[in-house]
Amino acid sequence: MLSRIADSLFWLARYMERAEGLLRVTATHNLLSLDKDVNGPLTWRPVLETFTSTGEEEIKAIEGNTGAALKKLLTDTANNNSLKSIIGKARENARGIQDYITKEVWEEVNSFYHLINQPALDNRLSNYEAADILDLFTRHSVLYTGITDITMARGIGWGFMNLGKYIERCLETIVLTDKQYAVNQYKVDEIKDIMQWRHLLMSLSGYELHLKTYRSYQYTHDVLHQVLFNEDFPHSVIYSLGRIDRHLQDVTKGHISEENAALIRNFGRLYSKVKHLEIDDLNNQTLKPFLAELRHDLLHFTNLLSQKFFSYA
Amino acid sequence: MSLPTLLEQYDYATGIWDEMCDRQQIREQYSKVIATLKQFNVSDLQQKDRLAGELFMNQGITFTVYSEDAGIERIFPFDIIPRIITGQEWDHIEAGIKQRLKALNLFLKDIYNEQQILKDNIVPASLIASCPHYTREVFGIKVPHDVYVHISGIDLIRGEDGLFYVLEDNLRTPSGVSYMLENREVTKRIFPELLAASHVRRVSNYPLMLHEILLQMGPGQLSNPLVVLLTPGIYNSAYYEHTFLARQMGIPLVEGRDLVVNNHKVYMKTTNGLEQVHVIYRRIDDEFLDPLMFRPDSALGIPGLMSAYRMGNVAIVNAVGNGVADDKAVYAYVPAMIRYYLNEEPILPNVPTYELSDPDARQYVFDNYTQMVIKRTNQSGGYGMVMGNKVAPEEWTRAKAAIEAEPRSFIAQPIIKLSTVPCFIDGTFQARHVDLRPYALCGPQGVQIVPGGLTRVALRKDSLIVNSSQGGGSKDTWVID
């Protein structure tokens, strides 16, 4: 497979996964913002801080204004990480590999792009249609995932797409978890109200699973278990790493080289850090550095991966 | 309003060949289609028109128009009423194109090798020497099976007399074939019953025919040569077509930066290292192919490609240097080439052409410029064209000065009123001018043409310019038996 195509597949999948994450967080926040929070009115600050590089002054100006925050997150082209920019970049990548991806995948990405570029969108976001629009976008995002799964050929290209997808998902889970625990100064042993955790769990679509699986009232501890170690939770860190492991094998299969071996070793070290960890090892002091190190290691691995496979220009 | 009334109001000019109507009578080939159309009402057709637009947009079948340095993405306007050619007319066209391509291929072989045609004074040597597309760098290079023009799109027009004329030969990287194929696919969606009842000859096997020819250009000892399609990238105006053809043929679509030349061989950069490429179907112009040989600032090309080509390690389709044969001044000599190489009379006539480097012809054109169209010999896409009947006086003064400065760069042709066909515009049927670009493929076994081609239509009323960059659209083209 052409290195350029592998590169574009990787980034197409990453951007589409990023869009999905952004949409889920935004939709959750939008719904919860209608209720009054225990700590006063709900602010868009954490979402803006996570997904945009907006300056402090601007955040102050728009954190209480749902319409403005939604515009910033979804349609502002000056924001490199708005949904519009992300989908634009995903489409750009898909355009360059139209001969490789299926017609169906291309048409879905393309129609998503045209949908978000409708001129009337900004107005509709400031009205009470925001929830409907977020639903519609989320459906497109899910549709993309389904179409990709059904129509794309398996093999090495599929491997690169999934590497992109699960690296992005894993990073997203780490970042959102870190954000949520920072609110409590990383205190793992404190028992908190489940309502505090609803936001994180719903953003990762794990709220129902949590209610079904965990029966104690140690929410802070349980949620941490779920997002890091629960193998059945498709947004958990361990699940994403397991997928990365599998697809890394797919793309290196049959080509024995020192470079490939080094890449596999590097990932193995990172994977076992999570796999062989006891949850009780994470306490008020170690949680923050652990999350930071995990993120750093994953980014480093991603760099190695692109050096190995995507160098062509 | 009902369709029968609309059809009665169909207004076509006298003195112009209308392909549907002849003295208030509907020609036989259109009668069946019209009878079926009468069962619909206007809103049905508008509905179909909208559906067609959506189909094109969602598939991303768009092209880029360049003006004032900004590229804008548009869909290529599509008119839902098919253009119809009878089987008999088509057989004549097909024979004419085959003959013409045979002669042009022989000309290219001759001009880059022995140059007999110059020695025998059939084509003046000065004309070739002054042609910017005559590529000295490929002189003496042997190409596989002596095929130079693998893919061509010869533009035909139909004059007042109903005869088809050749307007120009596109022998470099003609585009538009994907529109021909997609137009038919869209018609299948909007007029299924009509298409099925009309016995329209099939076009959909074009990509397979092309793939076959590309494979045959590979080195003989290889059973499965690696064929790639080389594109300038996603910003090219015909990028959609490149992806379309690559997908239909199942070959990799590569950019210049995906390829590298090592030891006079071309390789593709893959995730598992380098892989040798044997045939390149390129959609990049000659001058950008190899920065070491042609334009040094080209970022689209592959350094060293021409050396691999000269060594015979890679086949390039179409051959490099074909521009000399579709130069608009050389065009005037194609009938002479047919007589010289084939000892036959041309089946399809040329449009009379005045070379402005000839002082007498130039004077004649200046005296009669209102009936002439002036074209640059090295431009395509309708750029740099002066229509004598529409030009403003000061613009003409400027054009005249440009011609006198470099007369070799211009030719003039009498303005031919292209034939008209009905188009569905703003809820009515209106006559618009069209041309026809059949796509011919040439391989070791000779020339093959899919029946039909791309009908380009000038959507502006009374306009004769059909180029997509100048407000043109297209129609599905039916050859019916």
mmCIF file of C-alpha atoms in Angstrom, chain B residues 1-181:
data_model
loop_
_atom_site.group_PDB
_atom_site.id
_atom_site.type_symbol
_atom_site.label_atom_id
_atom_site.label_comp_id
_atom_site.label_asym_id
_atom_site.label_seq_id
_atom_site.Cartn_x
_atom_site.Cartn_y
_atom_site.Cartn_z
ATOM 1 C CA MET B 1 -48.390 23.684 -18.481
ATOM 2 C CA SER B 2 -48.553 20.353 -20.265
ATOM 3 C CA LEU B 3 -45.590 18.946 -22.100
ATOM 4 C CA PRO B 4 -47.205 18.779 -25.552
ATOM 5 C CA THR B 5 -47.752 22.558 -25.468
ATOM 6 C CA LEU B 6 -44.204 23.085 -24.311
ATOM 7 C CA LEU B 7 -42.961 21.014 -27.194
ATOM 8 C CA GLU B 8 -45.026 23.066 -29.616
ATOM 9 C CA GLN B 9 -43.386 26.175 -28.231
ATOM 10 C CA TYR B 10 -39.932 24.714 -28.829
ATOM 11 C CA ASP B 11 -38.239 27.455 -30.762
ATOM 12 C CA TYR B 12 -35.236 26.707 -32.945
ATOM 13 C CA ALA B 13 -33.568 29.050 -35.365
ATOM 14 C CA THR B 14 -33.638 28.568 -39.111
ATOM 15 C CA GLY B 15 -30.274 28.245 -40.815
ATOM 16 C CA ILE B 16 -29.051 26.076 -37.959
ATOM 17 C CA TRP B 17 -29.275 22.297 -37.878
ATOM 18 C CA ASP B 18 -31.614 21.277 -35.112
ATOM 19 C CA GLU B 19 -31.150 17.668 -34.135
ATOM 20 C CA MET B 20 -34.712 17.111 -32.996
ATOM 21 C CA CYS B 21 -36.796 19.097 -35.459
ATOM 22 C CA ASP B 22 -36.771 19.533 -39.186
ATOM 23 C CA ARG B 23 -39.317 21.973 -40.642
ATOM 24 C CA GLN B 24 -41.820 21.522 -37.780
ATOM 25 C CA GLN B 25 -41.438 17.738 -37.964
ATOM 26 C CA ILE B 26 -39.827 15.743 -35.211
ATOM 27 C CA ARG B 27 -37.056 13.617 -36.676
ATOM 28 C CA GLU B 28 -37.606 9.898 -36.488
ATOM 29 C CA GLN B 29 -34.848 9.153 -33.982
ATOM 30 C CA TYR B 30 -36.418 11.560 -31.458
ATOM 31 C CA SER B 31 -40.035 10.525 -31.973
ATOM 32 C CA LYS B 32 -40.053 7.657 -29.489
ATOM 33 C CA VAL B 33 -38.381 9.679 -26.755
ATOM 34 C CA ILE B 34 -40.725 12.592 -27.271
ATOM 35 C CA ALA B 35 -43.753 10.303 -27.210
ATOM 36 C CA THR B 36 -42.634 8.977 -23.822
ATOM 37 C CA LEU B 37 -41.761 12.419 -22.480
ATOM 38 C CA LYS B 38 -45.286 13.581 -23.259
ATOM 39 C CA GLN B 39 -46.576 11.267 -20.530
ATOM 40 C CA PHE B 40 -44.800 13.370 -17.912
ATOM 41 C CA ASN B 41 -45.754 16.841 -16.829
ATOM 42 C CA VAL B 42 -43.444 19.746 -16.141
ATOM 43 C CA SER B 43 -43.195 19.157 -12.419
ATOM 44 C CA ASP B 44 -42.162 15.522 -13.067
ATOM 45 C CA LEU B 45 -39.288 16.762 -15.180
ATOM 46 C CA GLN B 46 -38.329 19.400 -12.629
ATOM 47 C CA GLN B 47 -38.303 16.680 -10.011
ATOM 48 C CA LYS B 48 -36.000 14.583 -12.201
ATOM 49 C CA ASP B 49 -33.791 17.593 -12.811
ATOM 50 C CA ARG B 50 -33.384 18.134 -9.056
ATOM 51 C CA LEU B 51 -32.717 14.463 -8.466
ATOM 52 C CA ALA B 52 -29.971 14.499 -11.086
ATOM 53 C CA GLY B 53 -28.340 17.527 -9.407
ATOM 54 C CA GLU B 54 -28.379 15.810 -6.024
ATOM 55 C CA LEU B 55 -26.886 12.632 -7.438
ATOM 56 C CA PHE B 56 -23.940 14.567 -8.855
ATOM 57 C CA MET B 57 -23.388 16.650 -5.718
ATOM 58 C CA ASN B 58 -23.490 13.780 -3.247
ATOM 59 C CA GLN B 59 -21.068 11.724 -5.272
ATOM 60 C CA GLY B 60 -18.695 14.681 -5.286
ATOM 61 C CA ILE B 61 -18.728 14.869 -9.093
ATOM 62 C CA THR B 62 -17.466 18.389 -9.170
ATOM 63 C CA PHE B 63 -14.834 20.301 -11.069
ATOM 64 C CA THR B 64 -12.882 23.391 -10.131
ATOM 65 C CA VAL B 65 -13.119 26.646 -12.046
ATOM 66 C CA TYR B 66 -10.129 28.927 -11.887
ATOM 67 C CA SER B 67 -10.641 32.628 -12.104
ATOM 68 C CA GLU B 68 -8.892 35.459 -10.302
ATOM 69 C CA ASP B 69 -6.612 32.954 -8.583
ATOM 70 C CA ALA B 70 -9.448 31.398 -6.616
ATOM 71 C CA GLY B 71 -10.703 27.895 -7.364
ATOM 72 C CA ILE B 72 -14.426 27.296 -6.886
ATOM 73 C CA GLU B 73 -15.988 23.846 -6.709
ATOM 74 C CA ARG B 74 -19.042 23.326 -8.901
ATOM 75 C CA ILE B 75 -21.053 20.514 -10.291
ATOM 76 C CA PHE B 76 -20.870 20.167 -14.031
ATOM 77 C CA PRO B 77 -24.369 21.214 -15.173
ATOM 78 C CA PHE B 78 -26.301 18.293 -16.595
ATOM 79 C CA ASP B 79 -29.284 18.515 -18.877
ATOM 80 C CA ILE B 80 -31.726 15.662 -18.472
ATOM 81 C CA ILE B 81 -32.908 15.373 -22.108
ATOM 82 C CA PRO B 82 -30.622 12.942 -23.948
ATOM 83 C CA ARG B 83 -28.992 13.814 -27.244
ATOM 84 C CA ILE B 84 -29.677 11.181 -29.866
ATOM 85 C CA ILE B 85 -27.522 9.979 -32.729
ATOM 86 C CA THR B 86 -28.644 7.246 -35.100
ATOM 87 C CA GLY B 87 -26.626 4.062 -35.500
ATOM 88 C CA GLN B 88 -25.986 4.957 -39.127
ATOM 89 C CA GLU B 89 -24.610 8.401 -38.296
ATOM 90 C CA TRP B 90 -22.475 6.834 -35.634
ATOM 91 C CA ASP B 91 -20.946 4.243 -37.929
ATOM 92 C CA HIS B 92 -19.822 7.063 -40.201
ATOM 93 C CA ILE B 93 -18.294 8.980 -37.278
ATOM 94 C CA GLU B 94 -16.568 5.878 -35.993
ATOM 95 C CA ALA B 95 -14.969 5.112 -39.360
ATOM 96 C CA GLY B 96 -13.814 8.718 -39.665
ATOM 97 C CA ILE B 97 -12.206 8.807 -36.229
ATOM 98 C CA LYS B 98 -10.470 5.483 -36.718
ATOM 99 C CA GLN B 99 -8.986 6.711 -39.948
ATOM 100 C CA ARG B 100 -7.890 9.989 -38.440
ATOM 101 C CA LEU B 101 -6.234 8.384 -35.425
ATOM 102 C CA LYS B 102 -4.410 5.889 -37.582
ATOM 103 C CA ALA B 103 -2.906 8.751 -39.560
ATOM 104 C CA LEU B 104 -2.092 10.823 -36.463
ATOM 105 C CA ASN B 105 -0.317 7.878 -34.834
ATOM 106 C CA LEU B 106 1.777 7.369 -37.964
ATOM 107 C CA PHE B 107 2.515 11.076 -38.040
ATOM 108 C CA LEU B 108 3.799 11.066 -34.449
ATOM 109 C CA LYS B 109 5.988 8.051 -35.102
ATOM 110 C CA ASP B 110 7.339 9.711 -38.243
ATOM 111 C CA ILE B 111 7.900 13.149 -36.750
ATOM 112 C CA TYR B 112 9.931 11.782 -33.813
ATOM 113 C CA ASN B 113 11.915 9.388 -36.002
ATOM 114 C CA GLU B 114 12.553 9.626 -39.775
ATOM 115 C CA GLN B 115 10.534 12.770 -40.491
ATOM 116 C CA GLN B 116 9.606 11.613 -43.980
ATOM 117 C CA ILE B 117 6.588 13.864 -44.079
ATOM 118 C CA LEU B 118 8.809 16.919 -43.726
ATOM 119 C CA LYS B 119 11.266 15.655 -46.328
ATOM 120 C CA ASP B 120 8.423 15.131 -48.762
ATOM 121 C CA ASN B 121 7.187 18.665 -48.048
ATOM 122 C CA ILE B 122 3.679 17.626 -47.074
ATOM 123 C CA VAL B 123 3.934 19.521 -43.791
ATOM 124 C CA PRO B 124 6.268 22.542 -43.779
ATOM 125 C CA ALA B 125 9.269 21.987 -41.505
ATOM 126 C CA SER B 126 8.978 25.558 -40.239
ATOM 127 C CA LEU B 127 5.557 24.773 -38.823
ATOM 128 C CA ILE B 128 6.952 21.916 -36.737
ATOM 129 C CA ALA B 129 10.078 23.806 -35.768
ATOM 130 C CA SER B 130 7.979 26.661 -34.427
ATOM 131 C CA CYS B 131 5.528 24.414 -32.568
ATOM 132 C CA PRO B 132 6.001 24.816 -28.810
ATOM 133 C CA HIS B 133 4.781 21.254 -28.257
ATOM 134 C CA TYR B 134 7.319 19.644 -30.518
ATOM 135 C CA THR B 135 9.405 17.885 -27.867
ATOM 136 C CA ARG B 136 12.999 17.377 -28.971
ATOM 137 C CA GLU B 137 13.699 15.458 -25.749
ATOM 138 C CA VAL B 138 11.709 12.432 -26.977
ATOM 139 C CA PHE B 139 13.233 12.277 -30.454
ATOM 140 C CA GLY B 140 14.109 8.688 -31.307
ATOM 141 C CA ILE B 141 12.446 7.128 -28.254
ATOM 142 C CA LYS B 142 10.742 3.841 -29.140
ATOM 143 C CA VAL B 143 7.302 3.481 -27.592
ATOM 144 C CA PRO B 144 5.613 0.086 -27.020
ATOM 145 C CA HIS B 145 3.727 -1.201 -30.101
ATOM 146 C CA ASP B 146 4.284 2.158 -31.847
ATOM 147 C CA VAL B 147 1.176 3.521 -30.131
ATOM 148 C CA TYR B 148 1.383 7.214 -29.247
ATOM 149 C CA VAL B 149 -2.251 8.239 -28.907
ATOM 150 C CA HIS B 150 -3.750 5.648 -26.563
ATOM 151 C CA ILE B 151 -6.564 7.894 -25.462
ATOM 152 C CA SER B 152 -8.044 10.693 -27.507
ATOM 153 C CA GLY B 153 -11.059 12.940 -27.414
ATOM 154 C CA ILE B 154 -11.631 14.342 -30.873
ATOM 155 C CA ASP B 155 -14.126 17.220 -30.867
ATOM 156 C CA LEU B 156 -16.793 17.053 -33.536
ATOM 157 C CA ILE B 157 -19.393 19.630 -34.457
ATOM 158 C CA ARG B 158 -22.373 19.471 -36.737
ATOM 159 C CA GLY B 159 -22.693 22.321 -39.217
ATOM 160 C CA GLU B 160 -25.698 23.908 -40.897
ATOM 161 C CA ASP B 161 -25.623 21.139 -43.502
ATOM 162 C CA GLY B 162 -26.019 18.406 -40.905
ATOM 163 C CA LEU B 163 -22.526 17.030 -41.587
ATOM 164 C CA PHE B 164 -20.071 16.284 -38.794
ATOM 165 C CA TYR B 165 -16.782 18.208 -38.889
ATOM 166 C CA VAL B 166 -13.667 17.717 -36.812
ATOM 167 C CA LEU B 167 -13.098 20.828 -34.733
ATOM 168 C CA GLU B 168 -9.958 19.807 -32.900
ATOM 169 C CA ASP B 169 -7.913 16.761 -31.986
ATOM 170 C CA ASN B 170 -7.194 16.301 -28.289
ATOM 171 C CA LEU B 171 -4.323 13.875 -28.130
ATOM 172 C CA ARG B 172 -2.602 14.819 -24.868
ATOM 173 C CA THR B 173 -4.720 14.239 -21.763
ATOM 174 C CA PRO B 174 -8.333 14.653 -22.865
ATOM 175 C CA SER B 175 -10.778 14.713 -19.962
ATOM 176 C CA GLY B 176 -14.507 14.272 -19.557
ATOM 177 C CA VAL B 177 -14.914 10.554 -20.083
ATOM 178 C CA SER B 178 -16.133 10.093 -16.502
ATOM 179 C CA TYR B 179 -18.959 12.508 -17.245
ATOM 180 C CA MET B 180 -19.922 10.426 -20.252
ATOM 181 C CA LEU B 181 -20.159 7.373 -17.977
#
